[in-house]
């Protein structure tokens, strides 16, 4: 299954590569070839990439994407990164990478800044 194939570190690396491709190279990251290239750069094997691309076309994954997208829209989300903090029975949505300090404060934590890439 998806989470067994692509471990957390690899997901972070794939995510970073996809971000770089869309914002630095103006590539269409929705295309299978682009996703494959990002996965190769992140160190995934050819068999893992093939399995992930096949999984991405399943109803289970498509439904999960639809449900997650609808949840974001219900929070009035407008892009990524978007986070929702649940504190004392209240939900507060934060949008943008520059909001981590505010988000940490809302949950009673100190924001120490981004951690170095692995």
mmCIF file of N, CA and C in Angstrom:
data_model
loop_
_atom_site.group_PDB
_atom_site.id
_atom_site.type_symbol
_atom_site.label_atom_id
_atom_site.label_comp_id
_atom_site.label_asym_id
_atom_site.label_seq_id
_atom_site.Cartn_x
_atom_site.Cartn_y
_atom_site.Cartn_z
ATOM 1 N N UNK A 1 0.835 -1.188 0.000
ATOM 2 C CA UNK A 1 0.000 0.000 0.000
ATOM 3 C C UNK A 1 0.875 1.245 0.000
ATOM 4 N N UNK A 2 0.298 2.369 -0.340
ATOM 5 C CA UNK A 2 1.016 3.627 -0.521
ATOM 6 C C UNK A 2 1.986 3.931 0.614
ATOM 7 N N UNK A 3 1.519 3.931 1.857
ATOM 8 C CA UNK A 3 2.370 4.316 2.973
ATOM 9 C C UNK A 3 3.483 3.309 3.211
ATOM 10 N N UNK A 4 3.312 2.071 2.781
ATOM 11 C CA UNK A 4 4.363 1.070 2.928
ATOM 12 C C UNK A 4 5.431 1.248 1.854
ATOM 13 N N UNK A 5 5.025 1.712 0.691
ATOM 14 C CA UNK A 5 5.954 1.858 -0.426
ATOM 15 C C UNK A 5 6.825 3.092 -0.250
ATOM 16 N N UNK A 6 6.225 4.173 0.116
ATOM 17 C CA UNK A 6 6.935 5.447 0.157
ATOM 18 C C UNK A 6 7.057 5.903 1.604
ATOM 19 N N UNK A 7 8.229 5.717 2.163
ATOM 20 C CA UNK A 7 8.444 6.076 3.564
ATOM 21 C C UNK A 7 8.457 7.589 3.750
ATOM 22 N N UNK A 8 8.304 8.018 4.994
ATOM 23 C CA UNK A 8 8.165 9.439 5.319
ATOM 24 C C UNK A 8 9.298 10.287 4.749
ATOM 25 N N UNK A 9 10.531 9.836 4.902
ATOM 26 C CA UNK A 9 11.670 10.614 4.400
ATOM 27 C C UNK A 9 11.583 10.754 2.890
ATOM 28 N N UNK A 10 11.222 9.679 2.209
ATOM 29 C CA UNK A 10 11.098 9.745 0.760
ATOM 30 C C UNK A 10 9.952 10.663 0.357
ATOM 31 N N UNK A 11 8.849 10.638 1.116
ATOM 32 C CA UNK A 11 7.734 11.533 0.800
ATOM 33 C C UNK A 11 8.163 12.986 0.913
ATOM 34 N N UNK A 12 8.939 13.288 1.942
ATOM 35 C CA UNK A 12 9.429 14.657 2.089
ATOM 36 C C UNK A 12 10.312 15.029 0.901
ATOM 37 N N UNK A 13 11.180 14.122 0.499
ATOM 38 C CA UNK A 13 12.077 14.408 -0.624
ATOM 39 C C UNK A 13 11.294 14.570 -1.930
ATOM 40 N N UNK A 14 10.291 13.713 -2.139
ATOM 41 C CA UNK A 14 9.453 13.835 -3.339
ATOM 42 C C UNK A 14 8.694 15.162 -3.303
ATOM 43 N N UNK A 15 8.147 15.509 -2.146
ATOM 44 C CA UNK A 15 7.409 16.774 -2.009
ATOM 45 C C UNK A 15 8.296 17.976 -2.320
ATOM 46 N N UNK A 16 9.514 17.953 -1.792
ATOM 47 C CA UNK A 16 10.446 19.054 -2.065
ATOM 48 C C UNK A 16 10.777 19.138 -3.556
ATOM 49 N N UNK A 17 10.970 17.991 -4.171
ATOM 50 C CA UNK A 17 11.295 17.972 -5.600
ATOM 51 C C UNK A 17 10.114 18.456 -6.430
ATOM 52 N N UNK A 18 8.903 18.059 -6.066
ATOM 53 C CA UNK A 18 7.726 18.536 -6.794
ATOM 54 C C UNK A 18 7.582 20.047 -6.639
ATOM 55 N N UNK A 19 7.810 20.543 -5.419
ATOM 56 C CA UNK A 19 7.749 21.993 -5.190
ATOM 57 C C UNK A 19 8.771 22.699 -6.077
ATOM 58 N N UNK A 20 9.992 22.193 -6.123
ATOM 59 C CA UNK A 20 11.046 22.799 -6.934
ATOM 60 C C UNK A 20 10.664 22.787 -8.412
ATOM 61 N N UNK A 21 10.108 21.663 -8.864
ATOM 62 C CA UNK A 21 9.745 21.537 -10.283
ATOM 63 C C UNK A 21 8.664 22.549 -10.673
ATOM 64 N N UNK A 22 7.662 22.729 -9.810
ATOM 65 C CA UNK A 22 6.572 23.636 -10.187
ATOM 66 C C UNK A 22 6.990 25.101 -10.063
ATOM 67 N N UNK A 23 7.737 25.459 -9.015
ATOM 68 C CA UNK A 23 8.042 26.862 -8.758
ATOM 69 C C UNK A 23 9.352 27.325 -9.373
ATOM 70 N N UNK A 24 10.311 26.424 -9.573
ATOM 71 C CA UNK A 24 11.595 26.843 -10.141
ATOM 72 C C UNK A 24 11.718 26.525 -11.625
ATOM 73 N N UNK A 25 11.017 25.478 -12.059
ATOM 74 C CA UNK A 25 11.151 25.057 -13.455
ATOM 75 C C UNK A 25 9.864 25.186 -14.250
ATOM 76 N N UNK A 26 8.769 25.617 -13.599
ATOM 77 C CA UNK A 26 7.472 25.771 -14.254
ATOM 78 C C UNK A 26 7.040 24.483 -14.962
ATOM 79 N N UNK A 27 7.250 23.341 -14.293
ATOM 80 C CA UNK A 27 6.871 22.038 -14.845
ATOM 81 C C UNK A 27 5.470 21.674 -14.361
ATOM 82 N N UNK A 28 4.756 20.906 -15.166
ATOM 83 C CA UNK A 28 3.421 20.424 -14.805
ATOM 84 C C UNK A 28 3.589 19.167 -13.958
ATOM 85 N N UNK A 29 3.456 19.313 -12.657
ATOM 86 C CA UNK A 29 3.703 18.188 -11.756
ATOM 87 C C UNK A 29 2.523 17.220 -11.680
ATOM 88 N N UNK A 30 1.459 17.482 -12.442
ATOM 89 C CA UNK A 30 0.329 16.556 -12.450
ATOM 90 C C UNK A 30 0.531 15.430 -13.464
ATOM 91 N N UNK A 31 1.536 15.550 -14.291
ATOM 92 C CA UNK A 31 1.787 14.541 -15.318
ATOM 93 C C UNK A 31 2.615 13.387 -14.753
ATOM 94 N N UNK A 32 2.262 12.136 -15.105
ATOM 95 C CA UNK A 32 2.997 10.973 -14.589
ATOM 96 C C UNK A 32 4.510 11.044 -14.827
ATOM 97 N N UNK A 33 4.935 11.532 -15.966
ATOM 98 C CA UNK A 33 6.371 11.615 -16.244
ATOM 99 C C UNK A 33 7.059 12.566 -15.269
ATOM 100 N N UNK A 34 6.414 13.664 -14.950
ATOM 101 C CA UNK A 34 6.976 14.629 -14.013
ATOM 102 C C UNK A 34 7.026 14.048 -12.606
ATOM 103 N N UNK A 35 5.962 13.358 -12.209
ATOM 104 C CA UNK A 35 5.936 12.702 -10.901
ATOM 105 C C UNK A 35 7.040 11.649 -10.818
ATOM 106 N N UNK A 36 7.209 10.893 -11.887
ATOM 107 C CA UNK A 36 8.253 9.860 -11.922
ATOM 108 C C UNK A 36 9.635 10.473 -11.784
ATOM 109 N N UNK A 37 9.888 11.568 -12.481
ATOM 110 C CA UNK A 37 11.193 12.221 -12.405
ATOM 111 C C UNK A 37 11.470 12.728 -10.994
ATOM 112 N N UNK A 38 10.463 13.268 -10.341
ATOM 113 C CA UNK A 38 10.627 13.737 -8.965
ATOM 114 C C UNK A 38 10.912 12.557 -8.036
ATOM 115 N N UNK A 39 10.225 11.452 -8.247
ATOM 116 C CA UNK A 39 10.430 10.265 -7.412
ATOM 117 C C UNK A 39 11.821 9.673 -7.621
ATOM 118 N N UNK A 40 12.298 9.677 -8.850
ATOM 119 C CA UNK A 40 13.658 9.188 -9.129
ATOM 120 C C UNK A 40 14.677 10.040 -8.380
ATOM 121 N N UNK A 41 14.512 11.368 -8.447
ATOM 122 C CA UNK A 41 15.441 12.263 -7.743
ATOM 123 C C UNK A 41 15.388 12.055 -6.235
ATOM 124 N N UNK A 42 14.244 11.606 -5.723
ATOM 125 C CA UNK A 42 14.092 11.368 -4.289
ATOM 126 C C UNK A 42 14.607 9.992 -3.877
ATOM 127 N N UNK A 43 15.022 9.191 -4.857
ATOM 128 C CA UNK A 43 15.622 7.896 -4.547
ATOM 129 C C UNK A 43 14.680 6.716 -4.538
ATOM 130 N N UNK A 44 13.468 6.867 -5.044
ATOM 131 C CA UNK A 44 12.558 5.731 -5.107
ATOM 132 C C UNK A 44 12.974 4.788 -6.229
ATOM 133 N N UNK A 45 12.734 3.516 -6.035
ATOM 134 C CA UNK A 45 13.066 2.524 -7.053
ATOM 135 C C UNK A 45 12.029 2.569 -8.175
ATOM 136 N N UNK A 46 12.390 2.022 -9.326
ATOM 137 C CA UNK A 46 11.460 1.973 -10.453
ATOM 138 C C UNK A 46 10.179 1.213 -10.084
ATOM 139 N N UNK A 47 10.327 0.117 -9.327
ATOM 140 C CA UNK A 47 9.135 -0.662 -8.956
ATOM 141 C C UNK A 47 8.244 0.127 -7.987
ATOM 142 N N UNK A 48 8.853 0.889 -7.050
ATOM 143 C CA UNK A 48 8.057 1.727 -6.146
ATOM 144 C C UNK A 48 7.324 2.811 -6.915
ATOM 145 N N UNK A 49 8.001 3.417 -7.873
ATOM 146 C CA UNK A 49 7.383 4.480 -8.674
ATOM 147 C C UNK A 49 6.211 3.918 -9.467
ATOM 148 N N UNK A 50 6.408 2.758 -10.074
ATOM 149 C CA UNK A 50 5.338 2.122 -10.847
ATOM 150 C C UNK A 50 4.134 1.844 -9.948
ATOM 151 N N UNK A 51 4.386 1.305 -8.757
ATOM 152 C CA UNK A 51 3.290 0.997 -7.843
ATOM 153 C C UNK A 51 2.561 2.263 -7.391
ATOM 154 N N UNK A 52 3.307 3.320 -7.091
ATOM 155 C CA UNK A 52 2.677 4.570 -6.666
ATOM 156 C C UNK A 52 1.823 5.177 -7.766
ATOM 157 N N UNK A 53 2.318 5.142 -9.004
ATOM 158 C CA UNK A 53 1.532 5.668 -10.119
ATOM 159 C C UNK A 53 0.263 4.842 -10.330
ATOM 160 N N UNK A 54 0.362 3.525 -10.172
ATOM 161 C CA UNK A 54 -0.826 2.679 -10.293
ATOM 162 C C UNK A 54 -1.817 2.980 -9.166
ATOM 163 N N UNK A 55 -1.309 3.134 -7.944
ATOM 164 C CA UNK A 55 -2.181 3.454 -6.814
ATOM 165 C C UNK A 55 -2.874 4.797 -7.001
ATOM 166 N N UNK A 56 -2.179 5.745 -7.616
ATOM 167 C CA UNK A 56 -2.763 7.079 -7.787
ATOM 168 C C UNK A 56 -3.989 7.063 -8.678
ATOM 169 N N UNK A 57 -4.175 5.998 -9.425
ATOM 170 C CA UNK A 57 -5.315 5.895 -10.325
ATOM 171 C C UNK A 57 -6.435 5.035 -9.751
ATOM 172 N N UNK A 58 -6.324 4.649 -8.478
ATOM 173 C CA UNK A 58 -7.365 3.822 -7.864
ATOM 174 C C UNK A 58 -8.477 4.690 -7.275
ATOM 175 N N UNK A 59 -9.658 4.106 -7.165
ATOM 176 C CA UNK A 59 -10.787 4.833 -6.572
ATOM 177 C C UNK A 59 -10.506 5.217 -5.123
ATOM 178 N N UNK A 60 -9.816 4.340 -4.394
ATOM 179 C CA UNK A 60 -9.514 4.631 -2.989
ATOM 180 C C UNK A 60 -8.701 5.917 -2.852
ATOM 181 N N UNK A 61 -7.672 6.069 -3.649
ATOM 182 C CA UNK A 61 -6.816 7.263 -3.577
ATOM 183 C C UNK A 61 -7.568 8.478 -4.121
ATOM 184 N N UNK A 62 -8.309 8.305 -5.207
ATOM 185 C CA UNK A 62 -9.082 9.421 -5.760
ATOM 186 C C UNK A 62 -10.127 9.915 -4.756
ATOM 187 N N UNK A 63 -10.785 8.978 -4.061
ATOM 188 C CA UNK A 63 -11.763 9.369 -3.047
ATOM 189 C C UNK A 63 -11.085 10.101 -1.890
ATOM 190 N N UNK A 64 -9.925 9.624 -1.489
ATOM 191 C CA UNK A 64 -9.196 10.285 -0.396
ATOM 192 C C UNK A 64 -8.827 11.711 -0.804
ATOM 193 N N UNK A 65 -8.394 11.898 -2.046
ATOM 194 C CA UNK A 65 -8.062 13.241 -2.535
ATOM 195 C C UNK A 65 -9.303 14.125 -2.557
ATOM 196 N N UNK A 66 -10.419 13.587 -3.048
ATOM 197 C CA UNK A 66 -11.664 14.372 -3.070
ATOM 198 C C UNK A 66 -12.074 14.788 -1.661
ATOM 199 N N UNK A 67 -12.038 13.836 -0.725
ATOM 200 C CA UNK A 67 -12.442 14.123 0.655
ATOM 201 C C UNK A 67 -11.519 15.132 1.322
ATOM 202 N N UNK A 68 -10.224 14.996 1.099
ATOM 203 C CA UNK A 68 -9.255 15.928 1.676
ATOM 204 C C UNK A 68 -9.438 17.320 1.075
ATOM 205 N N UNK A 69 -9.662 17.375 -0.232
ATOM 206 C CA UNK A 69 -9.897 18.655 -0.904
ATOM 207 C C UNK A 69 -11.169 19.311 -0.373
ATOM 208 N N UNK A 70 -12.227 18.524 -0.197
ATOM 209 C CA UNK A 70 -13.479 19.081 0.321
ATOM 210 C C UNK A 70 -13.290 19.596 1.746
ATOM 211 N N UNK A 71 -12.549 18.865 2.567
ATOM 212 C CA UNK A 71 -12.289 19.317 3.935
ATOM 213 C C UNK A 71 -11.545 20.653 3.922
ATOM 214 N N UNK A 72 -10.561 20.782 3.033
ATOM 215 C CA UNK A 72 -9.820 22.050 2.923
ATOM 216 C C UNK A 72 -10.749 23.179 2.483
ATOM 217 N N UNK A 73 -11.623 22.899 1.526
ATOM 218 C CA UNK A 73 -12.575 23.915 1.079
ATOM 219 C C UNK A 73 -13.540 24.293 2.197
ATOM 220 N N UNK A 74 -13.948 23.315 2.999
ATOM 221 C CA UNK A 74 -14.843 23.592 4.123
ATOM 222 C C UNK A 74 -14.192 24.545 5.132
ATOM 223 N N UNK A 75 -12.867 24.480 5.240
ATOM 224 C CA UNK A 75 -12.127 25.402 6.112
ATOM 225 C C UNK A 75 -11.808 26.716 5.400
ATOM 226 N N UNK A 76 -12.251 26.837 4.159
ATOM 227 C CA UNK A 76 -11.976 27.994 3.314
ATOM 228 C C UNK A 76 -10.488 28.083 2.952
ATOM 229 N N UNK A 77 -9.886 26.912 2.802
ATOM 230 C CA UNK A 77 -8.491 26.839 2.389
ATOM 231 C C UNK A 77 -8.328 27.355 0.975
ATOM 232 N N UNK A 78 -7.186 27.944 0.714
ATOM 233 C CA UNK A 78 -6.968 28.540 -0.606
ATOM 234 C C UNK A 78 -5.622 28.133 -1.209
ATOM 235 N N UNK A 79 -4.953 27.191 -0.634
ATOM 236 C CA UNK A 79 -3.672 26.750 -1.165
ATOM 237 C C UNK A 79 -2.903 25.968 -0.119
ATOM 238 N N UNK A 80 -1.642 25.781 -0.396
ATOM 239 C CA UNK A 80 -0.779 25.011 0.504
ATOM 240 C C UNK A 80 0.444 25.826 0.873
ATOM 241 N N UNK A 81 1.019 25.636 2.016
ATOM 242 C CA UNK A 81 0.563 24.719 3.046
ATOM 243 C C UNK A 81 -0.595 25.310 3.833
ATOM 244 N N UNK A 82 -1.512 24.452 4.182
ATOM 245 C CA UNK A 82 -2.659 24.823 5.007
ATOM 246 C C UNK A 82 -2.714 23.853 6.169
ATOM 247 N N UNK A 83 -2.781 24.377 7.361
ATOM 248 C CA UNK A 83 -2.845 23.545 8.557
ATOM 249 C C UNK A 83 -4.021 23.987 9.413
ATOM 250 N N UNK A 84 -4.639 23.034 10.096
ATOM 251 C CA UNK A 84 -5.725 23.337 11.016
ATOM 252 C C UNK A 84 -5.305 22.855 12.392
ATOM 253 N N UNK A 85 -5.309 23.753 13.352
ATOM 254 C CA UNK A 85 -4.983 23.409 14.737
ATOM 255 C C UNK A 85 -6.284 23.273 15.516
ATOM 256 N N UNK A 86 -6.374 22.207 16.296
ATOM 257 C CA UNK A 86 -7.528 21.954 17.159
ATOM 258 C C UNK A 86 -7.068 22.210 18.583
ATOM 259 N N UNK A 87 -7.520 23.337 19.161
ATOM 260 C CA UNK A 87 -7.087 23.724 20.501
ATOM 261 C C UNK A 87 -8.315 24.103 21.327
ATOM 262 N N UNK A 88 -8.454 23.449 22.469
ATOM 263 C CA UNK A 88 -9.553 23.741 23.395
ATOM 264 C C UNK A 88 -10.915 23.721 22.704
ATOM 265 N N UNK A 89 -11.118 22.726 21.842
ATOM 266 C CA UNK A 89 -12.395 22.579 21.168
ATOM 267 C C UNK A 89 -12.622 23.527 20.006
ATOM 268 N N UNK A 90 -11.631 24.360 19.695
ATOM 269 C CA UNK A 90 -11.751 25.298 18.584
ATOM 270 C C UNK A 90 -10.794 24.892 17.471
ATOM 271 N N UNK A 91 -11.185 25.176 16.249
ATOM 272 C CA UNK A 91 -10.352 24.897 15.091
ATOM 273 C C UNK A 91 -9.908 26.217 14.481
ATOM 274 N N UNK A 92 -8.605 26.326 14.225
ATOM 275 C CA UNK A 92 -8.083 27.532 13.600
ATOM 276 C C UNK A 92 -7.222 27.142 12.410
ATOM 277 N N UNK A 93 -7.527 27.729 11.246
ATOM 278 C CA UNK A 93 -6.812 27.421 10.019
ATOM 279 C C UNK A 93 -5.681 28.415 9.812
ATOM 280 N N UNK A 94 -4.531 27.897 9.385
ATOM 281 C CA UNK A 94 -3.366 28.721 9.057
ATOM 282 C C UNK A 94 -2.960 28.405 7.629
ATOM 283 N N UNK A 95 -2.647 29.449 6.867
ATOM 284 C CA UNK A 95 -2.229 29.273 5.482
ATOM 285 C C UNK A 95 -0.883 29.943 5.273
ATOM 286 N N UNK A 96 0.035 29.207 4.691
ATOM 287 C CA UNK A 96 1.318 29.771 4.303
ATOM 288 C C UNK A 96 2.460 29.336 5.199
ATOM 289 N N UNK A 97 3.618 29.163 4.581
ATOM 290 C CA UNK A 97 4.808 28.728 5.309
ATOM 291 C C UNK A 97 5.275 29.771 6.320
ATOM 292 N N UNK A 98 4.841 31.008 6.157
ATOM 293 C CA UNK A 98 5.244 32.057 7.095
ATOM 294 C C UNK A 98 4.340 32.096 8.328
ATOM 295 N N UNK A 99 3.446 31.144 8.467
ATOM 296 C CA UNK A 99 2.512 31.126 9.600
ATOM 297 C C UNK A 99 2.877 30.108 10.678
ATOM 298 N N UNK A 100 3.992 29.415 10.522
ATOM 299 C CA UNK A 100 4.363 28.379 11.490
ATOM 300 C C UNK A 100 4.547 28.954 12.894
ATOM 301 N N UNK A 101 5.107 30.143 13.003
ATOM 302 C CA UNK A 101 5.297 30.744 14.319
ATOM 303 C C UNK A 101 3.940 31.029 14.979
ATOM 304 N N UNK A 102 2.992 31.544 14.213
ATOM 305 C CA UNK A 102 1.650 31.810 14.755
ATOM 306 C C UNK A 102 0.942 30.514 15.136
ATOM 307 N N UNK A 103 1.105 29.498 14.295
ATOM 308 C CA UNK A 103 0.492 28.213 14.577
ATOM 309 C C UNK A 103 1.071 27.618 15.860
ATOM 310 N N UNK A 104 2.375 27.659 16.013
ATOM 311 C CA UNK A 104 3.017 27.129 17.222
ATOM 312 C C UNK A 104 2.497 27.860 18.454
ATOM 313 N N UNK A 105 2.389 29.169 18.354
ATOM 314 C CA UNK A 105 1.891 29.961 19.486
ATOM 315 C C UNK A 105 0.466 29.539 19.866
ATOM 316 N N UNK A 106 -0.369 29.264 18.859
ATOM 317 C CA UNK A 106 -1.764 28.894 19.137
ATOM 318 C C UNK A 106 -1.873 27.566 19.881
ATOM 319 N N UNK A 107 -0.865 26.701 19.735
ATOM 320 C CA UNK A 107 -0.905 25.419 20.442
ATOM 321 C C UNK A 107 0.040 25.406 21.649
ATOM 322 N N UNK A 108 0.555 26.597 21.996
ATOM 323 C CA UNK A 108 1.381 26.726 23.190
ATOM 324 C C UNK A 108 2.806 26.221 23.032
ATOM 325 N N UNK A 109 3.305 26.246 21.803
ATOM 326 C CA UNK A 109 4.674 25.793 21.535
ATOM 327 C C UNK A 109 5.515 26.950 21.025
ATOM 328 N N UNK A 110 6.829 26.801 21.126
ATOM 329 C CA UNK A 110 7.742 27.797 20.584
ATOM 330 C C UNK A 110 8.229 27.300 19.224
ATOM 331 N N UNK A 111 8.164 28.154 18.217
ATOM 332 C CA UNK A 111 8.632 27.811 16.870
ATOM 333 C C UNK A 111 10.136 28.025 16.818
ATOM 334 N N UNK A 112 10.874 26.961 16.538
ATOM 335 C CA UNK A 112 12.334 27.015 16.502
ATOM 336 C C UNK A 112 12.873 27.154 15.087
ATOM 337 N N UNK A 113 11.985 27.367 14.146
ATOM 338 C CA UNK A 113 12.413 27.521 12.762
ATOM 339 C C UNK A 113 12.500 26.182 12.063
ATOM 340 N N UNK A 114 12.726 26.232 10.760
ATOM 341 C CA UNK A 114 12.797 24.979 9.997
ATOM 342 C C UNK A 114 14.021 24.161 10.395
ATOM 343 N N UNK A 115 13.855 22.850 10.334
ATOM 344 C CA UNK A 115 14.955 21.953 10.634
ATOM 345 C C UNK A 115 15.744 21.702 9.345
ATOM 346 N N UNK A 116 17.040 21.437 9.468
ATOM 347 C CA UNK A 116 17.842 21.172 8.273
ATOM 348 C C UNK A 116 17.298 19.964 7.518
ATOM 349 N N UNK A 117 17.449 19.970 6.198
ATOM 350 C CA UNK A 117 17.012 18.824 5.392
ATOM 351 C C UNK A 117 17.837 17.621 5.775
ATOM 352 N N UNK A 118 17.178 16.464 5.708
ATOM 353 C CA UNK A 118 17.853 15.206 6.027
ATOM 354 C C UNK A 118 18.731 14.774 4.902
#
